Coordinates of C-alpha atoms in Angstrom, one line a residue:
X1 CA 0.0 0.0 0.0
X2 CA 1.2 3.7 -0.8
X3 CA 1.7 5.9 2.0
X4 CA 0.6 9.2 1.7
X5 CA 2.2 12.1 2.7
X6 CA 0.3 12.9 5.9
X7 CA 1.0 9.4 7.1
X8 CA 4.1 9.7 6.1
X9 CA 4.9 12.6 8.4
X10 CA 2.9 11.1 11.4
X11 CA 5.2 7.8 10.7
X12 CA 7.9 9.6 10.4
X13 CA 7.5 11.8 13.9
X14 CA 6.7 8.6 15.8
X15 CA 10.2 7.2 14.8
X16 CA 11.9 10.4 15.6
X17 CA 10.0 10.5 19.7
X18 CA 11.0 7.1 20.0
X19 CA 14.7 7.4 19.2
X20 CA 15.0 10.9 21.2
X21 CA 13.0 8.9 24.4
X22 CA 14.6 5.8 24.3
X23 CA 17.7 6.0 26.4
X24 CA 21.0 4.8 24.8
X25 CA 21.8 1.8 26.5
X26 CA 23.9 -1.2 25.5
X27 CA 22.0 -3.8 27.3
X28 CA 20.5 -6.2 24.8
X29 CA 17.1 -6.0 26.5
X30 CA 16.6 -2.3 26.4
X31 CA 17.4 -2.4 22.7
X32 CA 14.8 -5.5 22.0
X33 CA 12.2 -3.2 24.0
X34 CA 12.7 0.0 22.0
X35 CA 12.3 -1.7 19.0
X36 CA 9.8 -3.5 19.8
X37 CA 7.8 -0.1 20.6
X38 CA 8.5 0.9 17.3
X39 CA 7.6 -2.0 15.4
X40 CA 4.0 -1.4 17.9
X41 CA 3.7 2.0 16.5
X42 CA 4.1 1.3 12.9
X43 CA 1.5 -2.0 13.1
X44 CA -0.8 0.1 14.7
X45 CA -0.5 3.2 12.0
X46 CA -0.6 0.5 9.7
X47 CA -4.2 -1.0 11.2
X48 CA -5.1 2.5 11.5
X49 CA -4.4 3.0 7.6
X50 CA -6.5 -0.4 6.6
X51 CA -9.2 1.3 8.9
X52 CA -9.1 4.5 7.0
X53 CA -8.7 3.1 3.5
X54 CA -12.0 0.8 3.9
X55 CA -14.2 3.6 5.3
X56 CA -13.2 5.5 2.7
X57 CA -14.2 3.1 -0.2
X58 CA -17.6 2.3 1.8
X59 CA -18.3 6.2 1.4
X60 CA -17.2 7.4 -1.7
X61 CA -18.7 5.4 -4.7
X62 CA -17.1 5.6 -8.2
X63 CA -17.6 8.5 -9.9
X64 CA -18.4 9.0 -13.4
X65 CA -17.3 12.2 -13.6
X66 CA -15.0 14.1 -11.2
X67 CA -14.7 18.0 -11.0
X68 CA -12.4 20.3 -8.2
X69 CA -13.5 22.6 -7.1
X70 CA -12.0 25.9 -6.8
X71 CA -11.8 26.3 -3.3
X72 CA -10.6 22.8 -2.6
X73 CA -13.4 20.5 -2.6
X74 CA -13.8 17.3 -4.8
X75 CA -16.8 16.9 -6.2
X76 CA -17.6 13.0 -7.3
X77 CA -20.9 12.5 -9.8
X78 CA -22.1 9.2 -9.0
X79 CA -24.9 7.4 -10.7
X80 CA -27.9 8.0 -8.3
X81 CA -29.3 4.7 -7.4
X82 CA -25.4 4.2 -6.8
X83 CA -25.2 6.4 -3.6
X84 CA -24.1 5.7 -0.2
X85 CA -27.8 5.7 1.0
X86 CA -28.7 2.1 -0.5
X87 CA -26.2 0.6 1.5
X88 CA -28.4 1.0 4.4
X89 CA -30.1 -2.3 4.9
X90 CA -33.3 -1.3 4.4
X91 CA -33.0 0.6 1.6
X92 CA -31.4 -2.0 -0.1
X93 CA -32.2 -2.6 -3.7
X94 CA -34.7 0.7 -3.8
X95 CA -34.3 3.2 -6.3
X96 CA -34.4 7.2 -5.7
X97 CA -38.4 7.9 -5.1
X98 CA -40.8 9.1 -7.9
X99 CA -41.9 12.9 -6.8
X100 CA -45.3 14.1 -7.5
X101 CA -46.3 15.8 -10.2
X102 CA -47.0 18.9 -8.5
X103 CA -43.4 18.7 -7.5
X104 CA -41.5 17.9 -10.4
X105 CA -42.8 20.9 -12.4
X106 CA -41.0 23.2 -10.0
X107 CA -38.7 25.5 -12.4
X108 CA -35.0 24.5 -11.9
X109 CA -32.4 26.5 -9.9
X110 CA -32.6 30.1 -9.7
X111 CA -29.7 31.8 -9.0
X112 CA -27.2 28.7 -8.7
X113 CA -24.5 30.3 -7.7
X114 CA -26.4 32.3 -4.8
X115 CA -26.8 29.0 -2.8
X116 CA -23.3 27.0 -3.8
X117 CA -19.7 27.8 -4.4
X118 CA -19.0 24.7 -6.9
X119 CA -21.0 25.9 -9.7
X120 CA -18.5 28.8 -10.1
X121 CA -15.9 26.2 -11.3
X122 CA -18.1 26.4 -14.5
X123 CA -18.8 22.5 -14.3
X124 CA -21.6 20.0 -13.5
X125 CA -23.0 16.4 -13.5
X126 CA -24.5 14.5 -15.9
X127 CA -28.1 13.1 -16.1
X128 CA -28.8 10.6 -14.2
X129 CA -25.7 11.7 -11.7
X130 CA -25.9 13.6 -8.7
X131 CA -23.0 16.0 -7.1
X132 CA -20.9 14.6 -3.8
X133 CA -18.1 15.8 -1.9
X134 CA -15.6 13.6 -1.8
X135 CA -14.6 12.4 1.9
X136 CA -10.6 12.2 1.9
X137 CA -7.7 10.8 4.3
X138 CA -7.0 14.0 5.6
X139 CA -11.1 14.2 6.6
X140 CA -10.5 11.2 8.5
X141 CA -7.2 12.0 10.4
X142 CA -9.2 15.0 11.7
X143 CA -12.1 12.9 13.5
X144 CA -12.0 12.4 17.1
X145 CA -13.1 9.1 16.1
X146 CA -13.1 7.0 13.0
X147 CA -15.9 4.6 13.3
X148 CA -18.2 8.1 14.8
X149 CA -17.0 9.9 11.6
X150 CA -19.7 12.4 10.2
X151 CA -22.0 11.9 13.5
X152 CA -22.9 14.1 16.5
X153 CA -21.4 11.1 18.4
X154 CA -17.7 12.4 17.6
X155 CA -18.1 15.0 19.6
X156 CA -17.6 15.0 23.0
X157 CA -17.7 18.8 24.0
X158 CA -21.0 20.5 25.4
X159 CA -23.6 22.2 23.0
X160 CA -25.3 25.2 23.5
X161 CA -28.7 26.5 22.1
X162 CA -30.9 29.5 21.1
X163 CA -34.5 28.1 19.8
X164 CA -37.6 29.2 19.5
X165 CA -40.3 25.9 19.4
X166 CA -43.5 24.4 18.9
X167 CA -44.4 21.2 20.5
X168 CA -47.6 19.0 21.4
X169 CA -49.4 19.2 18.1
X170 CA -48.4 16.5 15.2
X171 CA -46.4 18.2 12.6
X172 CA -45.4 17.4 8.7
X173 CA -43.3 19.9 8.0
X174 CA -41.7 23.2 8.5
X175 CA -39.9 26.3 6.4
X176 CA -38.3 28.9 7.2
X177 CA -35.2 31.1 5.6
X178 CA -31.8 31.4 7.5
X179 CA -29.6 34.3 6.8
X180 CA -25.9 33.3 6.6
X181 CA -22.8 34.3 8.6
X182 CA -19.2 33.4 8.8
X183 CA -19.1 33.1 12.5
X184 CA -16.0 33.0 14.4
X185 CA -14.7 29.9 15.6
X186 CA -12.0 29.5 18.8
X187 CA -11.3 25.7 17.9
X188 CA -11.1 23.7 15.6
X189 CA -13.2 21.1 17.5
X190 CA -15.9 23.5 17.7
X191 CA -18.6 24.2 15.4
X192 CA -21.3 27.1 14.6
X193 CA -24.9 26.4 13.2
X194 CA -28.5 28.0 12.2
X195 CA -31.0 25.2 11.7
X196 CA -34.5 23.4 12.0
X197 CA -34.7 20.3 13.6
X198 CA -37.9 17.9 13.1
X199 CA -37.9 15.8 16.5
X200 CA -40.2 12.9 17.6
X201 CA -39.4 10.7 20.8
X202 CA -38.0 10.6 23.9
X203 CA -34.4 12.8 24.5
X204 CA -31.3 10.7 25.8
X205 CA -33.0 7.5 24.6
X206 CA -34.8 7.0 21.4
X207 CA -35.2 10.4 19.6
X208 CA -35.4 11.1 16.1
X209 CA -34.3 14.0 14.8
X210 CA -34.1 15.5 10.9
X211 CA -32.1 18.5 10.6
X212 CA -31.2 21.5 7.7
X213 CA -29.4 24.6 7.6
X214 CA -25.9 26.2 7.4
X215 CA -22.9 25.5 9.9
X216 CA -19.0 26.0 10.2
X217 CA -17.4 23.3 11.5
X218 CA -13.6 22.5 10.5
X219 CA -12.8 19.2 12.1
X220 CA -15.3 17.9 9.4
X221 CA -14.5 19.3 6.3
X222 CA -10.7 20.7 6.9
X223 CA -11.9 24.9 6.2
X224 CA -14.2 27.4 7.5
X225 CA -16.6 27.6 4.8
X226 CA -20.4 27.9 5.6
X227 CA -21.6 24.7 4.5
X228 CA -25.2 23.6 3.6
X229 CA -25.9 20.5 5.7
X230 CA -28.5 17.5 6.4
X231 CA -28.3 15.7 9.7
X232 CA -30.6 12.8 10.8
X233 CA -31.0 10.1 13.7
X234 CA -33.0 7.5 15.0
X235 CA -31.6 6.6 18.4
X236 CA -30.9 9.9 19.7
X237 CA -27.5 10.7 18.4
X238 CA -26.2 7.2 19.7
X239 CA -25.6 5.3 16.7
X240 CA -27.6 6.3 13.8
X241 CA -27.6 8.9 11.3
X242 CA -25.2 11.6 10.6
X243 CA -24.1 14.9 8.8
X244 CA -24.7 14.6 5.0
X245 CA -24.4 12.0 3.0
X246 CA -21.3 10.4 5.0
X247 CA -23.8 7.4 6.3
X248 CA -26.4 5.2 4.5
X249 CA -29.6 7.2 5.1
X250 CA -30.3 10.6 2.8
X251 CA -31.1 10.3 -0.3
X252 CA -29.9 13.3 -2.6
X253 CA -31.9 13.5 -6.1
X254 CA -31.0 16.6 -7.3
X255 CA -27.8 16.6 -9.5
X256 CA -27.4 20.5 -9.2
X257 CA -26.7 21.0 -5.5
X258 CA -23.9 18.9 -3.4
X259 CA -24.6 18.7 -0.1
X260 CA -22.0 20.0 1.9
X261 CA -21.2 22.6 -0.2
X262 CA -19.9 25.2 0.3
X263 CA -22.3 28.5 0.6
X264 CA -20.7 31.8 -1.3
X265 CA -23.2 34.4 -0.3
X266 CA -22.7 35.6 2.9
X267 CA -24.7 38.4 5.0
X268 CA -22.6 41.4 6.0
X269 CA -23.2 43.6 9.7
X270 CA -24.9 46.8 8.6
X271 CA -24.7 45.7 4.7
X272 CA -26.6 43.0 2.5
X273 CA -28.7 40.0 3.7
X274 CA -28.7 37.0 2.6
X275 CA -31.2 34.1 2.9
X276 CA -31.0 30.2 3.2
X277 CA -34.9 29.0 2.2
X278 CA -35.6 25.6 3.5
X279 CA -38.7 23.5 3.6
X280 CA -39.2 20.0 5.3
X281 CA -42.3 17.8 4.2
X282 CA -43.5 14.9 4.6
X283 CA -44.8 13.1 1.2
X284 CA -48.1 11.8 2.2
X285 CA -47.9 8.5 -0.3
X286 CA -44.6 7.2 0.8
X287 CA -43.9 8.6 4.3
X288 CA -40.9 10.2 2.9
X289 CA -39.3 13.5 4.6
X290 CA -39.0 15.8 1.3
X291 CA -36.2 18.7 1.3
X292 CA -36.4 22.0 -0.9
X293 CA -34.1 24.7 -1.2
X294 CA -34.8 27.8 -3.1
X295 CA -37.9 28.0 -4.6
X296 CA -38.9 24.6 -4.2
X297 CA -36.3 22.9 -5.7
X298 CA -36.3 19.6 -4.2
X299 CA -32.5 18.3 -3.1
X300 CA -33.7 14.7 -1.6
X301 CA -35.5 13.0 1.3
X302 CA -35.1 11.1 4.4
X303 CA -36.4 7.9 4.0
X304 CA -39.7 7.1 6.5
X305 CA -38.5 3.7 6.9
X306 CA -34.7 5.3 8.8
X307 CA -37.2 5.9 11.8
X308 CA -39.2 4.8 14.3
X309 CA -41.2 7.9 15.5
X310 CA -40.8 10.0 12.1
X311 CA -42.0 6.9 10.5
X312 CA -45.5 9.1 11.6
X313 CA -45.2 12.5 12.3
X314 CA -42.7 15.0 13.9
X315 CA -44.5 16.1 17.9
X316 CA -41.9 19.4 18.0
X317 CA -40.6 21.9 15.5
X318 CA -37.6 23.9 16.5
X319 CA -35.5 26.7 14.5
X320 CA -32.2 28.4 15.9
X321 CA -28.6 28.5 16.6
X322 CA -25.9 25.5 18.2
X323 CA -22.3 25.9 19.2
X324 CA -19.9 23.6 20.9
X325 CA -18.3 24.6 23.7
X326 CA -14.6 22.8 24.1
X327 CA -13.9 25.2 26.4
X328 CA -10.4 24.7 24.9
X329 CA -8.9 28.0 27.1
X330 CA -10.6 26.6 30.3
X331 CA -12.6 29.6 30.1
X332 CA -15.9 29.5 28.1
X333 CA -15.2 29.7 24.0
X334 CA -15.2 32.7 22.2
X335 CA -16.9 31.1 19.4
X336 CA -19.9 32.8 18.0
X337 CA -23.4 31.9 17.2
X338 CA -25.0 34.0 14.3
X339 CA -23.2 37.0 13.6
X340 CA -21.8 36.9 16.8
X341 CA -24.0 39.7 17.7
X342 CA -27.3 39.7 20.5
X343 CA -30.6 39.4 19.4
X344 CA -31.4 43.2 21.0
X345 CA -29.1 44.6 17.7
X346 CA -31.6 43.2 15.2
X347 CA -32.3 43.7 11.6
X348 CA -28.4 43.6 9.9
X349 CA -26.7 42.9 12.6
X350 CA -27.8 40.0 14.5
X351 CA -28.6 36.5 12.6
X352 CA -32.4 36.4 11.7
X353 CA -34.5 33.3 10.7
X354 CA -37.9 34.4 9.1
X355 CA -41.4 33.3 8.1
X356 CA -41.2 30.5 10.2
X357 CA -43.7 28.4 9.7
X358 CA -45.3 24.6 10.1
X359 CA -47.0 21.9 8.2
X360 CA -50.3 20.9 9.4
X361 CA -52.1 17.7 8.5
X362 CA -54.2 19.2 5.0
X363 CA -50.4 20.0 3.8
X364 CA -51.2 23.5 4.7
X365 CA -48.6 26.1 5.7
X366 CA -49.5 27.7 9.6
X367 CA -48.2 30.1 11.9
X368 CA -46.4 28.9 14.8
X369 CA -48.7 28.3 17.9
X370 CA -47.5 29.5 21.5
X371 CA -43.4 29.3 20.1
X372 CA -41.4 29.2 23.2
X373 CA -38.2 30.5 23.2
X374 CA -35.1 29.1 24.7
X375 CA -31.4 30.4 24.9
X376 CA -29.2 27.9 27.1
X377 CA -26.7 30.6 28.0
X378 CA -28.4 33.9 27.5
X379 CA -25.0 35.4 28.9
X380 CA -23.4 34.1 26.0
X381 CA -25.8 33.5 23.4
X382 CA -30.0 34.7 23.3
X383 CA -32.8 34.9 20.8
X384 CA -35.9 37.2 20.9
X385 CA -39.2 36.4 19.1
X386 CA -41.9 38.6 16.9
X387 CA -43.8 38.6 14.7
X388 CA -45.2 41.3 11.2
X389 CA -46.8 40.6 8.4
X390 CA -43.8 40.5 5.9
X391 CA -41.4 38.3 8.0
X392 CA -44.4 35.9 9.6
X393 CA -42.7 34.6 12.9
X394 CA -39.1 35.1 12.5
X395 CA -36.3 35.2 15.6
X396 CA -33.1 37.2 15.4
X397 CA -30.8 35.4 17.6
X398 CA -27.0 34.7 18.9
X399 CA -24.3 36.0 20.5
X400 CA -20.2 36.4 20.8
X401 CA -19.5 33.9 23.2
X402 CA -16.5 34.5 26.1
X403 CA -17.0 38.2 27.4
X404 CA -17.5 40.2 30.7
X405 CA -21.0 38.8 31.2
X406 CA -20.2 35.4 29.9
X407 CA -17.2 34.5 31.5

């Protein structure tokens, strides 16, 4: 097998420690032990390359076209009924879903290049083909964990939120449109969202959870790029689901928009907005968990049969902001949620999702009843509700992180 580069270096620093620790020592026994360390080391980067190299050929399926992307990114066009998602057991043998009518005469993208940097490169997929970023060694090295790559699971560090919600009604849907920031990030271990999250069951044990928006988060794709994501599980972030298409589970249909990718219109403080619109739905004929971007451009679905309690309907709605907190200065991060601004500077300044809205059970779109509003940390990070006739319900929401009153 040829080494790359990066496990070259690693390699090559383990040898160096172990030469510069190892006392120099003529006795026969002190030799046999450090070599024997070293001959440990390199069987276990060896194990840990065979580890590497087989989740990496479960993930990325052959490509029948490849195109890289300017700002670093590989982009694989695999056959759709190829993807990572049939893999999953019970998806096995299905092909992509048939949308409704009423859905497939949607126009096509407008404004491409508003919602993703690849399509600046000029290039794009064939029919029949659908957009993916390629997951790569270096990807890997970066996880805290290789078997809990791409999931919630990898990590550790505590989360903090800013939501408004609905709860104890049955929901089939939601939409809502995020604007997007470039939030500050202390650590690389860290990440910075603005989402909707679907949830049905019980927290801690069996929850399932289907989740859209924007985040930063370097340890999972190397940069810190505001990324379109998908997130989904069925056991409450134990071990189902993850973040994109890195897992059997979400299937992607539309062969113009790579999940993951990078976003290249950002909102500015006291200068141009710019809006993320989302919508969740649940197909009524197959149980299906649709997603649309734009103006109703559909990008896939979560398959009903991934879940036990989304199998039926979602029993809570929730739109805001995450971070992780790694703490990594022993003092709380510095990372920002948002713009990295309060909710109290509004309009331009602090991060807004608007015309948020729900999916009742006559596929009709409905104001949010009673939203309650949460902010874990309101020191650090806080979120005020209202509502007008142009934005609907809409919160602005966020915060800098580490300062005098959050300390």
């Amino acid at each position: 097998m040829v080494f790359s580069s990066s496990m070259n270096c690693l390699l090559l620093h383990i040898f160096i420690v172990v030469s510069f620790v190892s006392p120099i020592n003529s006795s026969q026994t002190q030799n046999h032990q450090s070599i024997n360390q070293t001959f440990r080391s390199e069987q276990e980067l060896q194990e840990l390359k065979k580890t590497i190299a087989t989740r990496l050929r479960q993930i990325n399926k052959p490509a029948v076209k490849t195109i890289q992307v300017p700002n670093g990114d590989i982009i694989d066009c695999v056959l759709t009924h190829k993807q990572l998602a049939f893999d999953h057991p019970l998806l096995k043998g299905q092909k992509p879903m048939d949308f409704p009518k009423s859905l497939r005469e949607h126009k096509q993208f407008d404004n491409m290049s508003d919602f993703q940097f690849w399509s600046l490169s000029g290039e794009s997929c064939p029919e029949g083909t659908i957009p993916i970023r390629r997951v790569t060694e270096q990807d890997m090295l970066r996880a805290h964990s290789i078997n809990s790559f791409g999931t919630k699971a990898a990590n550790p560090f505590p989360h903090e939120h800013a939501v408004a919600l609905v709860d104890k009604d049955e929901f089939f849907g939601a939409q809502a449109t995020f604007n997007v920031w470039s939030p500050y990030l202390e650590s690389q271990s860290e990440f910075s969202l603005s989402q909707m999250w679907l949830v049905s069951g019980s927290y801690g044990k069996d929850l399932n959870s289907i989740e859209a928006g924007w985040h930063i988060y370097p340890r999972l794709y190397g940069d810190n790029n505001p990324r379109f994501f998908v997130y989904w599980t069925a056991d409450a972030y134990q071990s189902t689901g993850c973040h994109n298409l890195m897992c059997p589970g979400f299937v992607q249909t539309n062969k113009n928009f790579p999940v993951g990718g990078s976003i290249p219109k950002l909102s500015t403080y006291n200068g141009q907005q710019f809006g993320l619109p989302l919508k969740i739905m649940k197909d009524k004929n197959t149980g299906n968990w649709l997603l649309t971007i734009g103006d109703g451009n559909i990008v896939g679905y979560w398959p009903a049969t991934l879940f036990t309690h989304l199998k039926y309907v979602a029993d809570e709605v929730h739109f805001g902001g995450e971070i992780v907190n790694a703490k990594a200065t022993g003092s709380h991060t510095s990372t920002a949620m948002g713009s990295g601004h309060f909710a109290e500077e509004g309009y331009g300044k602090a991060a807004y999702i608007r015309n948020m809205q729900v999916i009742d059970s006559d596929n009709n779109l409905i104001p949010l009843a009673n939203p309650i509003y949460l902010a874990s940390n309101p020191n650090c990070y806080n979120i005020q509700g209202n509502t007008s006739p142009k934005w609907g319900d809409h919160i602005y929401f966020g915060g800098p992180g580490r300062s005098d009153k959050c300390p």
